[in-house]
Amino acid sequence: MADQPTERLEVGSIGKAHGLRGEVQVRLTTDRTERLDPGSELHTDGRTLVVGSSRPHQNGWLVRFEGVDDRNAAEELRGAALSADPIEDPDALWVHELIGATLVETDGTERGTVESVQANPASDLLVTDSGALVPLTFVVEFSQGVVTINVPAGLFDLAEDGD
């Protein structure tokens, strides 16, 4: 049986060219910096880019892709979204797996469906179909499309009062 193609995940974007030798500024939207290890493959619309080298720079990274050898070639990449295949890590919670999952409290009370994950400095937030925001720090377990949470009393009352 042939492997099914995996859906790629957006992991960053390319900014402006840096210098004359083909480096570009890259802003990652993932905490998995190994995405920029030499030899890693990243994808834009219709093009595969292989990381030749990368280094931290200010609030992002400077990256040279194989075959992108001058400023003009680097400028052509400006604004491109970067995607990559999912990383297999059984201990990690992945946003793409959380979307659509059922939210259940430890006592069995269902609290809706996760619609999105909102970035927040203290803790990313699960956004439910009811509008409730649940910090990821309250997630106890994630298994087969069910997110089990242990939240303080009254957290969901706040979302219901806002209607």
Tab-separated table of C-alpha atoms in Angstrom, residues 14-113:
chain	number	residue	atom	x	y	z
A	14	ILE	CA	10.927	34.655	4.079
A	15	GLY	CA	11.694	38.324	4.527
A	16	LYS	CA	14.112	40.548	2.680
A	17	ALA	CA	17.487	39.620	1.246
A	18	HIS	CA	20.538	40.127	3.457
A	19	GLY	CA	23.849	40.962	1.843
A	20	LEU	CA	24.971	40.028	-1.639
A	21	ARG	CA	25.459	36.242	-1.421
A	22	GLY	CA	21.879	34.980	-1.364
A	23	GLU	CA	21.024	35.014	2.337
A	24	VAL	CA	17.464	35.874	3.346
A	25	GLN	CA	15.838	36.773	6.621
A	26	VAL	CA	13.509	34.034	7.871
A	27	ARG	CA	10.928	34.355	10.610
A	28	LEU	CA	9.938	30.986	12.082
A	29	THR	CA	6.396	30.439	13.323
A	30	THR	CA	7.483	27.248	15.073
A	31	ASP	CA	9.773	26.604	18.015
A	32	ARG	CA	11.395	23.733	16.125
A	33	THR	CA	14.618	25.417	15.018
A	34	GLU	CA	15.848	22.146	13.490
A	35	ARG	CA	13.653	23.167	10.535
A	36	LEU	CA	16.642	25.355	9.563
A	37	ASP	CA	19.386	22.741	9.971
A	38	PRO	CA	21.601	22.371	6.892
A	39	GLY	CA	20.037	19.863	4.508
A	40	SER	CA	16.475	20.475	5.729
A	41	GLU	CA	13.846	20.801	3.029
A	42	LEU	CA	11.333	23.638	3.123
A	43	HIS	CA	8.662	24.282	0.546
A	44	THR	CA	7.108	27.343	-1.039
A	45	ASP	CA	4.403	27.323	-3.689
A	46	GLY	CA	5.799	24.899	-6.236
A	47	ARG	CA	9.420	25.005	-5.087
A	48	THR	CA	11.542	22.941	-2.705
A	49	LEU	CA	14.317	24.837	-0.927
A	50	VAL	CA	17.204	23.043	0.770
A	51	VAL	CA	18.848	24.871	3.678
A	52	GLY	CA	22.542	25.390	2.999
A	53	SER	CA	23.275	27.296	6.188
A	54	SER	CA	21.453	29.263	8.880
A	55	ARG	CA	22.285	31.403	11.864
A	56	PRO	CA	20.304	33.372	14.439
A	57	HIS	CA	20.016	37.086	13.663
A	58	GLN	CA	18.114	39.648	15.745
A	59	ASN	CA	14.553	38.240	16.148
A	60	GLY	CA	14.867	35.687	13.373
A	61	TRP	CA	17.336	33.801	11.247
A	62	LEU	CA	19.595	34.417	8.283
A	63	VAL	CA	19.328	31.486	5.891
A	64	ARG	CA	21.103	30.592	2.678
A	65	PHE	CA	19.288	28.094	0.490
A	66	GLU	CA	21.165	25.883	-1.965
A	67	GLY	CA	21.057	27.366	-5.466
A	68	VAL	CA	20.186	30.850	-4.205
A	69	ASP	CA	23.591	32.438	-4.685
A	70	ASP	CA	23.045	36.164	-5.101
A	71	ARG	CA	20.899	39.032	-3.887
A	72	ASN	CA	18.615	38.972	-6.946
A	73	ALA	CA	17.744	35.296	-6.446
A	74	ALA	CA	17.205	35.957	-2.720
A	75	GLU	CA	14.883	38.907	-3.427
A	76	GLU	CA	12.709	36.648	-5.613
A	77	LEU	CA	11.906	34.585	-2.481
A	78	ARG	CA	10.771	37.598	-0.442
A	79	GLY	CA	7.319	37.158	1.092
A	80	ALA	CA	7.119	33.408	0.482
A	81	ALA	CA	5.508	31.245	3.142
A	82	LEU	CA	7.626	28.245	4.145
A	83	SER	CA	6.063	24.863	4.828
A	84	ALA	CA	7.445	21.483	5.853
A	85	ASP	CA	6.328	17.948	6.513
A	86	PRO	CA	5.145	17.235	10.078
A	87	ILE	CA	7.770	16.029	12.567
A	88	GLU	CA	7.073	12.748	14.344
A	89	ASP	CA	7.242	13.474	18.093
A	90	PRO	CA	4.836	11.474	20.276
A	91	ASP	CA	5.452	13.758	23.274
A	92	ALA	CA	4.481	16.974	21.490
A	93	LEU	CA	1.102	18.650	21.110
A	94	TRP	CA	0.701	19.876	17.535
A	95	VAL	CA	-1.691	22.655	16.591
A	96	HIS	CA	-2.892	20.799	13.492
A	97	GLU	CA	-3.869	17.835	15.686
A	98	LEU	CA	-5.689	19.983	18.256
A	99	ILE	CA	-7.964	21.716	15.723
A	100	GLY	CA	-11.315	19.927	15.681
A	101	ALA	CA	-10.603	17.961	18.871
A	102	THR	CA	-13.308	17.613	21.528
A	103	LEU	CA	-12.576	19.418	24.791
A	104	VAL	CA	-13.511	17.363	27.889
A	105	GLU	CA	-12.986	18.197	31.566
A	106	THR	CA	-11.510	15.535	33.849
A	107	ASP	CA	-15.016	14.912	35.272
A	108	GLY	CA	-16.311	14.050	31.772
A	109	THR	CA	-18.089	17.348	31.022
A	110	GLU	CA	-17.797	18.144	27.308
A	111	ARG	CA	-16.840	21.744	26.587
A	112	GLY	CA	-17.056	21.904	22.808
A	113	THR	CA	-14.563	21.739	19.987
